[in-house]
Amino acid sequence: MIDNQNFLWRCDRAWLLDGFIDQASLSIARLFMRSHLRTFVECDRTTKNTVKSIAGWFVRYGLVQVVRSPIS
């Protein structure tokens, strides 16, 4: 799930499946945001738009690699 510089989020139609793919990714996101952003956001309690904004921010700065997952 986690490789040296990126952690992987599986995406389907621009929506994060299960918000975050696993607890490790959520923990990394929380740690990163606590360290680098003024306002700490509880990722797993936020609205989908805020989650998508956070994901977009990570992608924009090259911190997250996004892949499409098959539609079930």
Short mmCIF file of N, CA and C in Angstrom, two decimals:
data_model
loop_
_atom_site.label_atom_id
_atom_site.label_comp_id
_atom_site.label_asym_id
_atom_site.label_seq_id
_atom_site.Cartn_x
_atom_site.Cartn_y
_atom_site.Cartn_z
N MET A 1 0.81 -1.19 0.00
CA MET A 1 0.00 0.00 0.00
C MET A 1 0.86 1.26 0.00
N ILE A 2 1.91 1.24 0.78
CA ILE A 2 2.73 2.44 0.93
C ILE A 2 4.09 2.18 0.28
N ASP A 3 4.48 3.01 -0.68
CA ASP A 3 5.84 2.90 -1.16
C ASP A 3 6.55 4.21 -0.83
N ASN A 4 7.83 4.25 -1.05
CA ASN A 4 8.69 5.29 -0.49
C ASN A 4 8.09 6.69 -0.48
N GLN A 5 7.62 7.19 -1.61
CA GLN A 5 7.19 8.57 -1.67
C GLN A 5 5.70 8.75 -1.87
N ASN A 6 5.02 7.74 -2.28
CA ASN A 6 3.58 7.86 -2.55
C ASN A 6 2.81 6.80 -1.80
N PHE A 7 1.61 7.15 -1.37
CA PHE A 7 0.72 6.09 -0.94
C PHE A 7 -0.47 6.09 -1.87
N LEU A 8 -0.99 4.91 -2.09
CA LEU A 8 -1.90 4.68 -3.20
C LEU A 8 -3.35 4.76 -2.76
N TRP A 9 -4.10 5.55 -3.49
CA TRP A 9 -5.55 5.59 -3.30
C TRP A 9 -6.18 5.02 -4.55
N ARG A 10 -7.11 4.06 -4.38
CA ARG A 10 -7.85 3.56 -5.53
C ARG A 10 -9.04 4.49 -5.74
N CYS A 11 -9.21 4.94 -6.96
CA CYS A 11 -10.30 5.86 -7.26
C CYS A 11 -11.22 5.28 -8.32
N ASP A 12 -12.47 5.63 -8.22
CA ASP A 12 -13.45 5.21 -9.21
C ASP A 12 -14.34 6.40 -9.50
N ARG A 13 -14.29 6.90 -10.72
CA ARG A 13 -15.08 8.06 -11.12
C ARG A 13 -14.87 9.25 -10.20
N ALA A 14 -13.60 9.50 -9.87
CA ALA A 14 -13.19 10.65 -9.07
C ALA A 14 -13.72 10.62 -7.64
N TRP A 15 -14.20 9.49 -7.20
CA TRP A 15 -14.68 9.37 -5.82
C TRP A 15 -13.81 8.38 -5.10
N LEU A 16 -13.32 8.71 -3.92
CA LEU A 16 -12.45 7.81 -3.18
C LEU A 16 -13.27 6.69 -2.56
N LEU A 17 -12.93 5.47 -2.89
CA LEU A 17 -13.64 4.33 -2.34
C LEU A 17 -13.39 4.25 -0.84
N ASP A 18 -14.46 4.15 -0.07
CA ASP A 18 -14.36 4.08 1.39
C ASP A 18 -13.67 5.30 1.98
N GLY A 19 -13.68 6.42 1.29
CA GLY A 19 -13.01 7.62 1.80
C GLY A 19 -11.51 7.50 1.65
N PHE A 20 -10.91 6.64 2.42
CA PHE A 20 -9.51 6.28 2.27
C PHE A 20 -9.44 4.76 2.18
N ILE A 21 -8.43 4.26 1.46
CA ILE A 21 -8.42 2.84 1.15
C ILE A 21 -8.13 2.00 2.37
N ASP A 22 -7.36 2.47 3.32
CA ASP A 22 -7.09 1.70 4.52
C ASP A 22 -6.65 2.61 5.65
N GLN A 23 -6.53 2.05 6.83
CA GLN A 23 -6.19 2.83 8.02
C GLN A 23 -4.80 3.43 7.93
N ALA A 24 -3.86 2.71 7.31
CA ALA A 24 -2.50 3.24 7.19
C ALA A 24 -2.48 4.52 6.36
N SER A 25 -3.21 4.52 5.25
CA SER A 25 -3.26 5.72 4.42
C SER A 25 -3.91 6.87 5.17
N LEU A 26 -4.97 6.56 5.92
CA LEU A 26 -5.64 7.59 6.71
C LEU A 26 -4.69 8.17 7.74
N SER A 27 -3.93 7.33 8.41
CA SER A 27 -2.99 7.79 9.42
C SER A 27 -1.91 8.68 8.81
N ILE A 28 -1.42 8.28 7.63
CA ILE A 28 -0.40 9.09 6.96
C ILE A 28 -0.99 10.45 6.57
N ALA A 29 -2.21 10.44 6.04
CA ALA A 29 -2.85 11.70 5.66
C ALA A 29 -3.02 12.60 6.88
N ARG A 30 -3.46 12.03 7.99
CA ARG A 30 -3.64 12.83 9.21
C ARG A 30 -2.32 13.40 9.69
N LEU A 31 -1.29 12.56 9.69
CA LEU A 31 0.02 13.02 10.15
C LEU A 31 0.53 14.14 9.25
N PHE A 32 0.39 13.96 7.93
CA PHE A 32 0.85 14.99 6.99
C PHE A 32 0.11 16.30 7.23
N MET A 33 -1.21 16.21 7.35
CA MET A 33 -1.99 17.43 7.51
C MET A 33 -1.71 18.10 8.85
N ARG A 34 -1.52 17.32 9.89
CA ARG A 34 -1.23 17.89 11.19
C ARG A 34 0.10 18.65 11.13
N SER A 35 1.06 18.12 10.35
CA SER A 35 2.38 18.71 10.26
C SER A 35 2.42 19.92 9.34
N HIS A 36 1.61 19.92 8.27
CA HIS A 36 1.80 20.90 7.21
C HIS A 36 0.66 21.88 7.00
N LEU A 37 -0.50 21.62 7.58
CA LEU A 37 -1.61 22.54 7.39
C LEU A 37 -1.96 23.21 8.71
N ARG A 38 -2.43 24.45 8.64
CA ARG A 38 -2.83 25.19 9.84
C ARG A 38 -4.01 24.54 10.54
N THR A 39 -4.98 24.09 9.76
CA THR A 39 -6.18 23.49 10.33
C THR A 39 -6.17 22.00 10.08
N PHE A 40 -6.25 21.25 11.15
CA PHE A 40 -6.26 19.80 11.01
C PHE A 40 -7.67 19.33 10.68
N VAL A 41 -7.80 18.53 9.65
CA VAL A 41 -9.11 18.05 9.20
C VAL A 41 -9.25 16.58 9.56
N GLU A 42 -10.34 16.24 10.21
CA GLU A 42 -10.63 14.82 10.48
C GLU A 42 -11.11 14.18 9.18
N CYS A 43 -10.23 13.46 8.51
CA CYS A 43 -10.51 12.97 7.16
C CYS A 43 -11.72 12.05 7.11
N ASP A 44 -11.85 11.21 8.12
CA ASP A 44 -12.90 10.21 8.05
C ASP A 44 -14.24 10.73 8.53
N ARG A 45 -14.33 12.00 8.89
CA ARG A 45 -15.61 12.57 9.31
C ARG A 45 -16.04 13.73 8.43
N THR A 46 -15.30 13.96 7.39
CA THR A 46 -15.56 15.13 6.56
C THR A 46 -16.54 14.81 5.44
N THR A 47 -17.01 15.86 4.76
CA THR A 47 -17.88 15.64 3.61
C THR A 47 -17.09 15.13 2.42
N LYS A 48 -17.78 14.54 1.45
CA LYS A 48 -17.06 14.00 0.30
C LYS A 48 -16.36 15.09 -0.48
N ASN A 49 -16.91 16.29 -0.54
CA ASN A 49 -16.24 17.36 -1.27
C ASN A 49 -14.92 17.73 -0.63
N THR A 50 -14.89 17.77 0.70
CA THR A 50 -13.63 18.09 1.38
C THR A 50 -12.63 16.96 1.20
N VAL A 51 -13.10 15.73 1.28
CA VAL A 51 -12.20 14.59 1.04
C VAL A 51 -11.62 14.67 -0.36
N LYS A 52 -12.48 14.96 -1.35
CA LYS A 52 -12.00 15.08 -2.72
C LYS A 52 -11.02 16.24 -2.87
N SER A 53 -11.26 17.33 -2.15
CA SER A 53 -10.34 18.47 -2.20
C SER A 53 -8.98 18.11 -1.62
N ILE A 54 -9.02 17.39 -0.50
CA ILE A 54 -7.76 16.95 0.11
C ILE A 54 -7.02 16.03 -0.84
N ALA A 55 -7.75 15.08 -1.43
CA ALA A 55 -7.12 14.16 -2.39
C ALA A 55 -6.53 14.93 -3.56
N GLY A 56 -7.28 15.90 -4.08
CA GLY A 56 -6.79 16.71 -5.19
C GLY A 56 -5.54 17.47 -4.83
N TRP A 57 -5.49 17.96 -3.60
CA TRP A 57 -4.32 18.71 -3.13
C TRP A 57 -3.10 17.79 -3.09
N PHE A 58 -3.29 16.57 -2.53
CA PHE A 58 -2.18 15.61 -2.50
C PHE A 58 -1.71 15.27 -3.90
N VAL A 59 -2.66 15.04 -4.81
CA VAL A 59 -2.30 14.68 -6.18
C VAL A 59 -1.56 15.83 -6.85
N ARG A 60 -2.07 17.05 -6.67
CA ARG A 60 -1.46 18.22 -7.31
C ARG A 60 0.00 18.37 -6.92
N TYR A 61 0.32 18.09 -5.66
CA TYR A 61 1.70 18.26 -5.19
C TYR A 61 2.51 16.98 -5.26
N GLY A 62 1.98 15.96 -5.94
CA GLY A 62 2.74 14.76 -6.20
C GLY A 62 2.92 13.85 -5.00
N LEU A 63 2.05 14.00 -3.99
CA LEU A 63 2.19 13.20 -2.78
C LEU A 63 1.41 11.90 -2.85
N VAL A 64 0.47 11.82 -3.79
CA VAL A 64 -0.39 10.65 -3.90
C VAL A 64 -0.47 10.22 -5.35
N GLN A 65 -0.43 8.93 -5.56
CA GLN A 65 -0.65 8.37 -6.89
C GLN A 65 -2.07 7.83 -6.93
N VAL A 66 -2.84 8.24 -7.92
CA VAL A 66 -4.24 7.80 -8.03
C VAL A 66 -4.37 6.86 -9.21
N VAL A 67 -5.07 5.75 -8.98
CA VAL A 67 -5.36 4.81 -10.05
C VAL A 67 -6.85 4.54 -10.11
N ARG A 68 -7.31 4.14 -11.27
CA ARG A 68 -8.72 3.77 -11.42
C ARG A 68 -8.88 2.30 -11.02
N SER A 69 -9.94 2.03 -10.32
CA SER A 69 -10.23 0.64 -9.98
C SER A 69 -11.41 0.17 -10.83
N PRO A 70 -11.52 -1.14 -11.04
CA PRO A 70 -12.63 -1.65 -11.85
C PRO A 70 -13.97 -1.37 -11.19
N ILE A 71 -14.95 -1.10 -11.99
CA ILE A 71 -16.30 -0.88 -11.47
C ILE A 71 -16.92 -2.25 -11.21
N SER A 72 -17.39 -2.46 -9.98
CA SER A 72 -17.94 -3.78 -9.65
C SER A 72 -19.42 -3.85 -9.95
#
